[in-house]
PDB file of C-alpha atoms and ligand atoms in Angstrom:
ATOM      1  CA  MET F   1      93.177  26.705 -67.687  1.00  0.00           C
ATOM      2  CA  LYS F   2      90.732  29.298 -66.671  1.00  0.00           C
ATOM      3  CA  VAL F   3      86.846  26.817 -65.670  1.00  0.00           C
ATOM      4  CA  PHE F   4      84.985  29.653 -65.208  1.00  0.00           C
ATOM      5  CA  PRO F   5      84.373  33.226 -65.805  1.00  0.00           C
ATOM      6  CA  SER F   6      86.403  35.145 -63.046  1.00  0.00           C
ATOM      7  CA  PRO F   7      82.975  35.718 -60.136  1.00  0.00           C
ATOM      8  CA  ARG F   8      85.426  37.584 -58.814  1.00  0.00           C
ATOM      9  CA  ALA F   9      84.673  40.534 -61.759  1.00  0.00           C
ATOM     10  CA  ALA F  10      80.942  39.906 -61.538  1.00  0.00           C
ATOM     11  CA  ALA F  11      81.247  39.821 -57.398  1.00  0.00           C
ATOM     12  CA  VAL F  12      78.061  37.985 -57.241  1.00  0.00           C
ATOM     13  CA  TYR F  13      78.528  33.281 -57.452  1.00  0.00           C
ATOM     14  CA  HIS F  14      79.176  31.547 -60.090  1.00  0.00           C
ATOM     15  CA  PRO F  15      75.129  30.742 -62.063  1.00  0.00           C
ATOM     16  CA  GLY F  16      75.460  27.722 -61.217  1.00  0.00           C
ATOM     17  CA  LEU F  17      76.780  27.415 -57.791  1.00  0.00           C
ATOM     18  CA  ARG F  18      73.863  30.091 -57.155  1.00  0.00           C
ATOM     19  CA  LEU F  19      71.692  27.224 -58.676  1.00  0.00           C
ATOM     20  CA  LEU F  20      72.712  24.646 -56.343  1.00  0.00           C
ATOM     21  CA  HIS F  21      72.728  26.782 -54.097  1.00  0.00           C
ATOM     22  CA  TRP F  22      68.398  27.938 -54.168  1.00  0.00           C
ATOM     23  CA  LEU F  23      68.137  23.972 -55.892  1.00  0.00           C
ATOM     24  CA  MET F  24      69.353  22.606 -52.275  1.00  0.00           C
ATOM     25  CA  ALA F  25      68.520  25.065 -50.428  1.00  0.00           C
ATOM     26  CA  ALA F  26      64.279  23.854 -51.281  1.00  0.00           C
ATOM     27  CA  LEU F  27      64.895  20.168 -51.274  1.00  0.00           C
ATOM     28  CA  ILE F  28      66.917  21.158 -46.979  1.00  0.00           C
ATOM     29  CA  PHE F  29      63.197  22.755 -46.059  1.00  0.00           C
ATOM     30  CA  VAL F  30      61.468  19.509 -48.380  1.00  0.00           C
ATOM     31  CA  ALA F  31      63.310  17.858 -46.291  1.00  0.00           C
ATOM     32  CA  LEU F  32      63.763  18.208 -42.787  1.00  0.00           C
ATOM     33  CA  PRO F  33      60.014  19.047 -41.919  1.00  0.00           C
ATOM     34  CA  LEU F  34      59.500  15.225 -44.139  1.00  0.00           C
ATOM     35  CA  GLY F  35      62.068  13.257 -41.793  1.00  0.00           C
ATOM     36  CA  VAL F  36      60.377  14.751 -38.167  1.00  0.00           C
ATOM     37  CA  TRP F  37      56.665  13.848 -39.714  1.00  0.00           C
ATOM     38  CA  ALA F  38      58.391  10.459 -40.403  1.00  0.00           C
ATOM     39  CA  SER F  39      59.803  10.313 -36.497  1.00  0.00           C
ATOM     40  CA  LEU F  40      56.298  11.037 -35.032  1.00  0.00           C
ATOM     41  CA  VAL F  41      53.921   8.637 -37.298  1.00  0.00           C
ATOM     42  CA  PRO F  42      53.760   5.372 -35.939  1.00  0.00           C
ATOM     43  CA  ARG F  43      55.276   2.310 -37.734  1.00  0.00           C
ATOM     44  CA  GLY F  44      53.670   0.687 -40.222  1.00  0.00           C
ATOM     45  CA  SER F  45      51.564   3.686 -41.431  1.00  0.00           C
ATOM     46  CA  GLN F  46      52.474   6.357 -43.799  1.00  0.00           C
ATOM     47  CA  ARG F  47      55.438   6.155 -42.679  1.00  0.00           C
ATOM     48  CA  SER F  48      57.049   4.074 -45.156  1.00  0.00           C
ATOM     49  CA  GLU F  49      55.771   6.494 -47.885  1.00  0.00           C
ATOM     50  CA  ILE F  50      56.846   9.582 -46.048  1.00  0.00           C
ATOM     51  CA  LEU F  51      60.508   7.629 -45.854  1.00  0.00           C
ATOM     52  CA  PHE F  52      60.511   7.475 -49.575  1.00  0.00           C
ATOM     53  CA  PHE F  53      60.359  10.864 -50.158  1.00  0.00           C
ATOM     54  CA  HIS F  54      62.186  11.837 -47.653  1.00  0.00           C
ATOM     55  CA  LYS F  55      65.814   9.198 -48.144  1.00  0.00           C
ATOM     56  CA  SER F  56      64.851  10.267 -51.988  1.00  0.00           C
ATOM     57  CA  ILE F  57      65.418  13.719 -51.202  1.00  0.00           C
ATOM     58  CA  GLY F  58      68.118  13.380 -49.037  1.00  0.00           C
ATOM     59  CA  MET F  59      70.040  11.305 -50.948  1.00  0.00           C
ATOM     60  CA  THR F  60      69.990  13.700 -53.850  1.00  0.00           C
ATOM     61  CA  VAL F  61      71.603  16.446 -50.831  1.00  0.00           C
ATOM     62  CA  LEU F  62      74.118  13.644 -50.662  1.00  0.00           C
ATOM     63  CA  CYS F  63      75.206  13.574 -54.958  1.00  0.00           C
ATOM     64  CA  LEU F  64      74.821  17.174 -55.166  1.00  0.00           C
ATOM     65  CA  VAL F  65      76.878  19.039 -52.438  1.00  0.00           C
ATOM     66  CA  ALA F  66      79.795  16.549 -53.144  1.00  0.00           C
ATOM     67  CA  LEU F  67      79.478  18.412 -57.065  1.00  0.00           C
ATOM     68  CA  ARG F  68      79.363  22.158 -55.296  1.00  0.00           C
ATOM     69  CA  ILE F  69      82.536  22.031 -53.548  1.00  0.00           C
ATOM     70  CA  VAL F  70      83.754  20.446 -56.288  1.00  0.00           C
ATOM     71  CA  TRP F  71      82.750  23.788 -58.232  1.00  0.00           C
ATOM     72  CA  ARG F  72      82.872  25.259 -55.011  1.00  0.00           C
ATOM     73  CA  LEU F  73      86.921  25.260 -55.072  1.00  0.00           C
ATOM     74  CA  ILE F  74      87.086  25.680 -58.190  1.00  0.00           C
ATOM     75  CA  SER F  75      85.348  28.793 -59.457  1.00  0.00           C
ATOM     76  CA  GLY F  76      85.742  30.467 -55.852  1.00  0.00           C
ATOM     77  CA  ALA F  77      83.817  33.016 -54.272  1.00  0.00           C
ATOM     78  CA  PRO F  78      83.610  37.062 -54.646  1.00  0.00           C
ATOM     79  CA  ALA F  79      85.052  39.611 -53.263  1.00  0.00           C
ATOM     80  CA  TYR F  80      82.674  41.429 -50.549  1.00  0.00           C
ATOM     81  CA  ALA F  81      81.256  45.373 -51.787  1.00  0.00           C
ATOM     82  CA  GLU F  82      81.333  46.186 -48.410  1.00  0.00           C
ATOM     83  CA  PRO F  83      83.957  44.171 -46.510  1.00  0.00           C
ATOM     84  CA  LEU F  84      82.671  42.742 -43.458  1.00  0.00           C
ATOM     85  CA  GLY F  85      84.524  42.862 -40.303  1.00  0.00           C
ATOM     86  CA  ARG F  86      87.073  40.478 -39.512  1.00  0.00           C
ATOM     87  CA  LEU F  87      84.851  39.024 -36.603  1.00  0.00           C
ATOM     88  CA  THR F  88      81.710  38.840 -38.969  1.00  0.00           C
ATOM     89  CA  HIS F  89      83.599  37.400 -41.956  1.00  0.00           C
ATOM     90  CA  ALA F  90      85.528  34.663 -40.204  1.00  0.00           C
ATOM     91  CA  ALA F  91      80.855  34.617 -38.554  1.00  0.00           C
ATOM     92  CA  ALA F  92      80.729  33.913 -42.079  1.00  0.00           C
ATOM     93  CA  ARG F  93      83.458  31.339 -43.110  1.00  0.00           C
ATOM     94  CA  SER F  94      82.299  28.822 -40.110  1.00  0.00           C
ATOM     95  CA  ALA F  95      79.029  28.857 -41.147  1.00  0.00           C
ATOM     96  CA  HIS F  96      78.895  28.257 -44.167  1.00  0.00           C
ATOM     97  CA  ILE F  97      81.871  25.949 -43.687  1.00  0.00           C
ATOM     98  CA  GLY F  98      79.212  24.567 -40.815  1.00  0.00           C
ATOM     99  CA  LEU F  99      76.620  24.621 -43.743  1.00  0.00           C
ATOM    100  CA  TYR F 100      78.564  22.241 -46.181  1.00  0.00           C
ATOM    101  CA  ALA F 101      79.363  20.012 -43.110  1.00  0.00           C
ATOM    102  CA  LEU F 102      75.751  19.815 -42.046  1.00  0.00           C
ATOM    103  CA  MET F 103      75.154  18.763 -45.844  1.00  0.00           C
ATOM    104  CA  ILE F 104      76.957  15.873 -46.098  1.00  0.00           C
ATOM    105  CA  ALA F 105      76.259  14.756 -42.568  1.00  0.00           C
ATOM    106  CA  MET F 106      72.658  14.643 -42.439  1.00  0.00           C
ATOM    107  CA  PRO F 107      72.224  12.276 -45.870  1.00  0.00           C
ATOM    108  CA  VAL F 108      75.459  10.079 -44.017  1.00  0.00           C
ATOM    109  CA  SER F 109      73.915   9.257 -40.944  1.00  0.00           C
ATOM    110  CA  GLY F 110      69.973   8.396 -42.479  1.00  0.00           C
ATOM    111  CA  TYR F 111      72.320   6.439 -44.889  1.00  0.00           C
ATOM    112  CA  LEU F 112      74.352   3.841 -42.354  1.00  0.00           C
ATOM    113  CA  SER F 113      71.076   4.199 -40.105  1.00  0.00           C
ATOM    114  CA  SER F 114      68.954   2.680 -42.776  1.00  0.00           C
ATOM    115  CA  ASN F 115      72.201   0.433 -43.610  1.00  0.00           C
ATOM    116  CA  GLY F 116      71.702  -0.712 -39.335  1.00  0.00           C
ATOM    117  CA  ALA F 117      67.975  -1.222 -39.850  1.00  0.00           C
ATOM    118  CA  GLY F 118      68.574  -3.028 -43.300  1.00  0.00           C
ATOM    119  CA  THR F 119      66.082  -0.969 -44.795  1.00  0.00           C
ATOM    120  CA  VAL F 120      66.319  -0.142 -48.691  1.00  0.00           C
ATOM    121  CA  VAL F 121      67.478   3.511 -49.456  1.00  0.00           C
ATOM    122  CA  PRO F 122      64.789   4.581 -52.476  1.00  0.00           C
ATOM    123  CA  TRP F 123      66.580   6.798 -55.260  1.00  0.00           C
ATOM    124  CA  PHE F 124      62.351   8.309 -56.576  1.00  0.00           C
ATOM    125  CA  GLY F 125      61.227   4.242 -57.153  1.00  0.00           C
ATOM    126  CA  LEU F 126      63.579   4.431 -60.253  1.00  0.00           C
ATOM    127  CA  PHE F 127      66.877   2.693 -58.553  1.00  0.00           C
ATOM    128  CA  THR F 128      68.155   1.478 -55.124  1.00  0.00           C
ATOM    129  CA  PHE F 129      71.293   2.601 -53.314  1.00  0.00           C
ATOM    130  CA  PRO F 130      73.542  -0.621 -52.272  1.00  0.00           C
ATOM    131  CA  HIS F 131      74.154  -1.141 -48.797  1.00  0.00           C
ATOM    132  CA  LEU F 132      77.352  -0.701 -48.035  1.00  0.00           C
ATOM    133  CA  LEU F 133      77.356  -1.945 -44.620  1.00  0.00           C
ATOM    134  CA  PRO F 134      75.531  -5.030 -43.041  1.00  0.00           C
ATOM    135  CA  LYS F 135      72.144  -4.430 -40.775  1.00  0.00           C
ATOM    136  CA  ASN F 136      73.769  -3.919 -37.103  1.00  0.00           C
ATOM    137  CA  ASP F 137      71.372  -2.770 -33.866  1.00  0.00           C
ATOM    138  CA  THR F 138      74.716  -0.389 -33.418  1.00  0.00           C
ATOM    139  CA  LEU F 139      75.451   1.079 -36.587  1.00  0.00           C
ATOM    140  CA  ARG F 140      71.208   2.123 -36.773  1.00  0.00           C
ATOM    141  CA  ILE F 141      71.184   3.293 -32.826  1.00  0.00           C
ATOM    142  CA  ALA F 142      74.182   5.303 -33.792  1.00  0.00           C
ATOM    143  CA  ALA F 143      74.050   6.428 -36.875  1.00  0.00           C
ATOM    144  CA  GLY F 144      70.150   7.290 -35.713  1.00  0.00           C
ATOM    145  CA  GLN F 145      70.936   9.085 -32.709  1.00  0.00           C
ATOM    146  CA  ALA F 146      74.666  11.240 -35.157  1.00  0.00           C
ATOM    147  CA  HIS F 147      71.746  12.050 -37.419  1.00  0.00           C
ATOM    148  CA  TYR F 148      69.214  13.355 -35.026  1.00  0.00           C
ATOM    149  CA  VAL F 149      71.213  15.457 -33.411  1.00  0.00           C
ATOM    150  CA  PHE F 150      72.794  17.004 -36.478  1.00  0.00           C
ATOM    151  CA  ALA F 151      68.749  17.909 -37.537  1.00  0.00           C
ATOM    152  CA  TRP F 152      68.532  20.127 -34.871  1.00  0.00           C
ATOM    153  CA  THR F 153      72.517  21.678 -35.374  1.00  0.00           C
ATOM    154  CA  ILE F 154      71.455  22.515 -38.869  1.00  0.00           C
ATOM    155  CA  ALA F 155      68.569  24.209 -37.567  1.00  0.00           C
ATOM    156  CA  PHE F 156      70.598  26.469 -35.607  1.00  0.00           C
ATOM    157  CA  VAL F 157      73.148  27.223 -37.512  1.00  0.00           C
ATOM    158  CA  LEU F 158      70.296  27.607 -40.360  1.00  0.00           C
ATOM    159  CA  ALA F 159      68.642  30.046 -38.171  1.00  0.00           C
ATOM    160  CA  ALA F 160      71.791  31.840 -37.948  1.00  0.00           C
ATOM    161  CA  HIS F 161      72.354  31.982 -41.783  1.00  0.00           C
ATOM    162  CA  LEU F 162      69.053  33.717 -42.070  1.00  0.00           C
ATOM    163  CA  GLY F 163      68.934  35.548 -39.060  1.00  0.00           C
ATOM    164  CA  ALA F 164      72.392  36.986 -41.039  1.00  0.00           C
ATOM    165  CA  VAL F 165      70.524  37.356 -44.236  1.00  0.00           C
ATOM    166  CA  VAL F 166      67.817  39.393 -42.717  1.00  0.00           C
ATOM    167  CA  TRP F 167      70.217  41.141 -40.588  1.00  0.00           C
ATOM    168  CA  HIS F 168      72.371  42.394 -44.432  1.00  0.00           C
ATOM    169  CA  ALA F 169      69.315  43.076 -46.189  1.00  0.00           C
ATOM    170  CA  ALA F 170      67.348  44.853 -44.357  1.00  0.00           C
ATOM    171  CA  ILE F 171      69.356  46.554 -40.746  1.00  0.00           C
ATOM    172  CA  LYS F 172      72.462  47.037 -43.064  1.00  0.00           C
ATOM    173  CA  ARG F 173      71.046  47.201 -46.186  1.00  0.00           C
ATOM    174  CA  ASP F 174      74.458  46.000 -48.655  1.00  0.00           C
ATOM    175  CA  SER F 175      74.780  43.591 -51.380  1.00  0.00           C
ATOM    176  CA  VAL F 176      75.559  39.884 -48.919  1.00  0.00           C
ATOM    177  CA  LEU F 177      72.158  38.989 -50.449  1.00  0.00           C
ATOM    178  CA  THR F 178      73.057  39.946 -54.546  1.00  0.00           C
ATOM    179  CA  ARG F 179      75.734  37.520 -54.553  1.00  0.00           C
ATOM    180  CA  MET F 180      73.918  35.007 -54.112  1.00  0.00           C
ATOM    181  CA  TRP F 181      70.415  35.944 -56.236  1.00  0.00           C
ATOM    182  CA  PRO F 182      69.719  34.178 -58.973  1.00  0.00           C
ATOM    183  CA  GLY F 183      69.301  36.203 -61.692  1.00  0.00           C
ATOM    184  CA  TYR F 184      71.396  38.733 -60.753  1.00  0.00           C
ATOM    185  CA  ARG F 185      73.807  40.020 -64.013  1.00  0.00           C
ATOM    186  CA  PRO F 186      75.637  42.796 -63.002  1.00  0.00           C
ATOM    187  CA  ALA F 187      75.803  45.679 -65.689  1.00  0.00           C
ATOM    188  CA  PRO F 188      78.955  45.693 -67.615  1.00  0.00           C
ATOM    189  CA  PRO F 189      81.939  48.312 -67.145  1.00  0.00           C
ATOM    190  CA  THR F 190      81.625  51.581 -68.124  1.00  0.00           C
ATOM    191  CA  ALA F 191      83.864  53.102 -70.260  1.00  0.00           C
ATOM    192  CA  LYS F 192      86.153  56.025 -68.800  1.00  0.00           C
ATOM    193  CA  SER F 193      86.033  58.757 -70.403  1.00  0.00           C
TER     194      SER F 193
HETATM  195  C1  HEM S 201      69.630  16.821 -46.290  1.00  0.00           C
HETATM  196  C2  HEM S 201      68.863  15.059 -45.798  1.00  0.00           C
HETATM  197  C3  HEM S 201      68.686  14.815 -44.850  1.00  0.00           C
HETATM  198  C4  HEM S 201      67.446  15.571 -43.407  1.00  0.00           C
HETATM  199  C5  HEM S 201      67.751  17.248 -44.225  1.00  0.00           C
HETATM  200  C6  HEM S 201      67.396  15.198 -42.661  1.00  0.00           C
HETATM  201  C7  HEM S 201      66.268  15.569 -41.439  1.00  0.00           C
HETATM  202  C8  HEM S 201      66.259  14.851 -40.902  1.00  0.00           C
HETATM  203  C9  HEM S 201      65.078  15.347 -39.506  1.00  0.00           C
HETATM  204  C10 HEM S 201      65.240  16.185 -39.408  1.00  0.00           C
HETATM  205  C11 HEM S 201      64.576  14.180 -39.412  1.00  0.00           C
HETATM  206  C12 HEM S 201      63.718  14.032 -37.960  1.00  0.00           C
HETATM  207  C13 HEM S 201      64.458  13.842 -36.281  1.00  0.00           C
HETATM  208  C14 HEM S 201      65.305  12.774 -36.439  1.00  0.00           C
HETATM  209  O1  HEM S 201      64.261  11.709 -35.935  1.00  0.00           O
HETATM  210  O2  HEM S 201      65.897  12.371 -36.814  1.00  0.00           O
HETATM  211  C15 HEM S 201      65.258  12.745 -39.890  1.00  0.00           C
HETATM  212  C16 HEM S 201      64.507  11.477 -39.576  1.00  0.00           C
HETATM  213  C17 HEM S 201      64.642   9.967 -39.939  1.00  0.00           C
HETATM  214  N1  HEM S 201      65.458  10.026 -41.597  1.00  0.00           N
HETATM  215 FE1  HEM S 201      66.322  12.163 -42.182  1.00  0.00          FE
HETATM  216  N2  HEM S 201      67.479  13.664 -43.275  1.00  0.00           N
HETATM  217  C18 HEM S 201      67.842  14.304 -44.720  1.00  0.00           C
HETATM  218  C19 HEM S 201      68.752  12.825 -44.855  1.00  0.00           C
HETATM  219  C20 HEM S 201      68.317  11.263 -44.895  1.00  0.00           C
HETATM  220  C21 HEM S 201      68.814  10.050 -45.365  1.00  0.00           C
HETATM  221  C22 HEM S 201      69.893  10.552 -46.866  1.00  0.00           C
HETATM  222  C23 HEM S 201      68.226   9.401 -44.966  1.00  0.00           C
HETATM  223  C24 HEM S 201      68.210   7.568 -45.534  1.00  0.00           C
HETATM  224  C25 HEM S 201      68.666   7.219 -46.200  1.00  0.00           C
HETATM  225  C26 HEM S 201      66.979   9.965 -44.183  1.00  0.00           C
HETATM  226  C27 HEM S 201      66.420   8.661 -42.616  1.00  0.00           C
HETATM  227  C28 HEM S 201      66.167   8.711 -42.307  1.00  0.00           C
HETATM  228  C29 HEM S 201      65.202   8.242 -40.534  1.00  0.00           C
HETATM  229  C30 HEM S 201      64.885   6.541 -41.432  1.00  0.00           C
HETATM  230  C31 HEM S 201      64.297   9.343 -39.840  1.00  0.00           C
HETATM  231  C32 HEM S 201      63.332   8.755 -38.875  1.00  0.00           C
HETATM  232  C33 HEM S 201      64.248   8.506 -38.020  1.00  0.00           C
HETATM  233  C34 HEM S 201      63.198   8.407 -36.857  1.00  0.00           C
HETATM  234  O3  HEM S 201      62.655   6.720 -36.886  1.00  0.00           O
HETATM  235  O4  HEM S 201      63.399   8.856 -35.486  1.00  0.00           O
HETATM  236  N3  HEM S 201      67.557  10.205 -44.077  1.00  0.00           N
HETATM  237  N4  HEM S 201      65.690  13.727 -41.302  1.00  0.00           N
HETATM  238  C1  HEM S 202      65.995  30.824 -47.582  1.00  0.00           C
HETATM  239  C2  HEM S 202      66.567  31.006 -48.235  1.00  0.00           C
HETATM  240  C3  HEM S 202      67.855  31.048 -47.607  1.00  0.00           C
HETATM  241  C4  HEM S 202      68.758  32.506 -47.797  1.00  0.00           C
HETATM  242  C5  HEM S 202      67.878  33.455 -48.574  1.00  0.00           C
HETATM  243  C6  HEM S 202      70.394  32.417 -48.218  1.00  0.00           C
HETATM  244  C7  HEM S 202      70.647  33.156 -48.681  1.00  0.00           C
HETATM  245  C8  HEM S 202      72.283  33.141 -49.057  1.00  0.00           C
HETATM  246  C9  HEM S 202      72.412  33.978 -49.038  1.00  0.00           C
HETATM  247  C10 HEM S 202      72.649  35.656 -49.419  1.00  0.00           C
HETATM  248  C11 HEM S 202      73.971  33.831 -49.539  1.00  0.00           C
HETATM  249  C12 HEM S 202      75.861  34.685 -49.279  1.00  0.00           C
HETATM  250  C13 HEM S 202      76.055  34.502 -47.853  1.00  0.00           C
HETATM  251  C14 HEM S 202      77.984  35.344 -48.110  1.00  0.00           C
HETATM  252  O1  HEM S 202      78.014  35.143 -49.362  1.00  0.00           O
HETATM  253  O2  HEM S 202      78.259  35.316 -47.488  1.00  0.00           O
HETATM  254  C15 HEM S 202      74.562  31.921 -49.185  1.00  0.00           C
HETATM  255  C16 HEM S 202      75.886  31.442 -48.526  1.00  0.00           C
HETATM  256  C17 HEM S 202      75.235  30.201 -48.594  1.00  0.00           C
HETATM  257  N1  HEM S 202      73.868  29.407 -48.224  1.00  0.00           N
HETATM  258 FE1  HEM S 202      72.178  30.396 -48.249  1.00  0.00          FE
HETATM  259  N2  HEM S 202      70.775  31.061 -47.787  1.00  0.00           N
HETATM  260  C18 HEM S 202      68.879  30.215 -47.406  1.00  0.00           C
HETATM  261  C19 HEM S 202      69.190  29.139 -46.897  1.00  0.00           C
HETATM  262  C20 HEM S 202      70.180  27.868 -46.957  1.00  0.00           C
HETATM  263  C21 HEM S 202      70.845  26.509 -47.167  1.00  0.00           C
HETATM  264  C22 HEM S 202      68.492  25.637 -46.432  1.00  0.00           C
HETATM  265  C23 HEM S 202      71.193  25.934 -47.331  1.00  0.00           C
HETATM  266  C24 HEM S 202      71.841  24.717 -46.751  1.00  0.00           C
HETATM  267  C25 HEM S 202      71.928  23.447 -45.418  1.00  0.00           C
HETATM  268  C26 HEM S 202      72.523  27.314 -47.216  1.00  0.00           C
HETATM  269  C27 HEM S 202      73.773  27.759 -47.446  1.00  0.00           C
HETATM  270  C28 HEM S 202      74.635  28.256 -48.027  1.00  0.00           C
HETATM  271  C29 HEM S 202      75.762  27.728 -47.357  1.00  0.00           C
HETATM  272  C30 HEM S 202      76.504  26.749 -47.290  1.00  0.00           C
HETATM  273  C31 HEM S 202      76.570  28.938 -48.112  1.00  0.00           C
HETATM  274  C32 HEM S 202      77.566  29.312 -48.485  1.00  0.00           C
HETATM  275  C33 HEM S 202      78.452  29.488 -50.187  1.00  0.00           C
HETATM  276  C34 HEM S 202      79.199  29.287 -50.081  1.00  0.00           C
HETATM  277  O3  HEM S 202      80.189  30.180 -49.683  1.00  0.00           O
HETATM  278  O4  HEM S 202      80.139  28.210 -51.032  1.00  0.00           O
HETATM  279  N3  HEM S 202      72.057  28.491 -47.683  1.00  0.00           N
HETATM  280  N4  HEM S 202      72.767  31.457 -48.923  1.00  0.00           N
END
């Protein structure tokens, strides 16, 4: 059974995957500075308000990445219009897998550090996520350190991701950005004369 139209025919990602990519990119670009801000302000000031939004956005990313991975496994990726070299292809693939892993690792480590600290994990004031583990200082510290290391790692991988996109769009001038462009509809194939 075919669940989605073949993305290969269109040479762009499925519209749902493109929507998820841009929605999640926006959420992550908001979560990152909020996290840094929360870690810099002294306890007792605006920290809990900042963390309220930071945690809500982070948990949204966790739910969306699960959906996105299932969707991606079902619908696949379009073939590149201009085939990439072996090394470039391997680098792009590793960076993409790394980003997927970090989109899981970031919220999971944040969630576990909140479990360890015994602090609430809210979702925009509508409900709170249950704690899976009891309050525990070792967990709070270990998961908090992992969250910090993952934050630097995602910043580096994202810088490489954005650098690669700019390289393809501005220097190579190929169609890599088009593959992920939100409103792109490929022209229907013309009839052979
Ligand atoms: C996409 C998801 C997330 C991203 C990109 C992200 C990013 C960050 C960054 C960059 C920091 C500052 C560096 C640090 O101190 O670790 C931070 C801090 C923090 N994050 Fe997240 N985070 C995410 C999800 C979560 C979630 C789901 C939670 C909890 C449920 C959480 C809880 C925290 C807490 C409590 C801090 C403050 C740590 C401190 O006081 O030093 N984060 N986050
Ligand atoms: C302005 C910011 C961004 C731009 C311009 C951008 C652009 C792109 C483009 C053009 C692709 C397709 C690459 C290809 O097919 O080889 C792509 C794929 C991807 N992007 Fe981004 N991106 C951005 C932000 C992000 C962010 C914040 C994340 C997550 C942390 C992310 C995660 C991914 C992943 C995982 C893929 C691989 C998709 C797949 O094969 O399933 N991107 N991005």
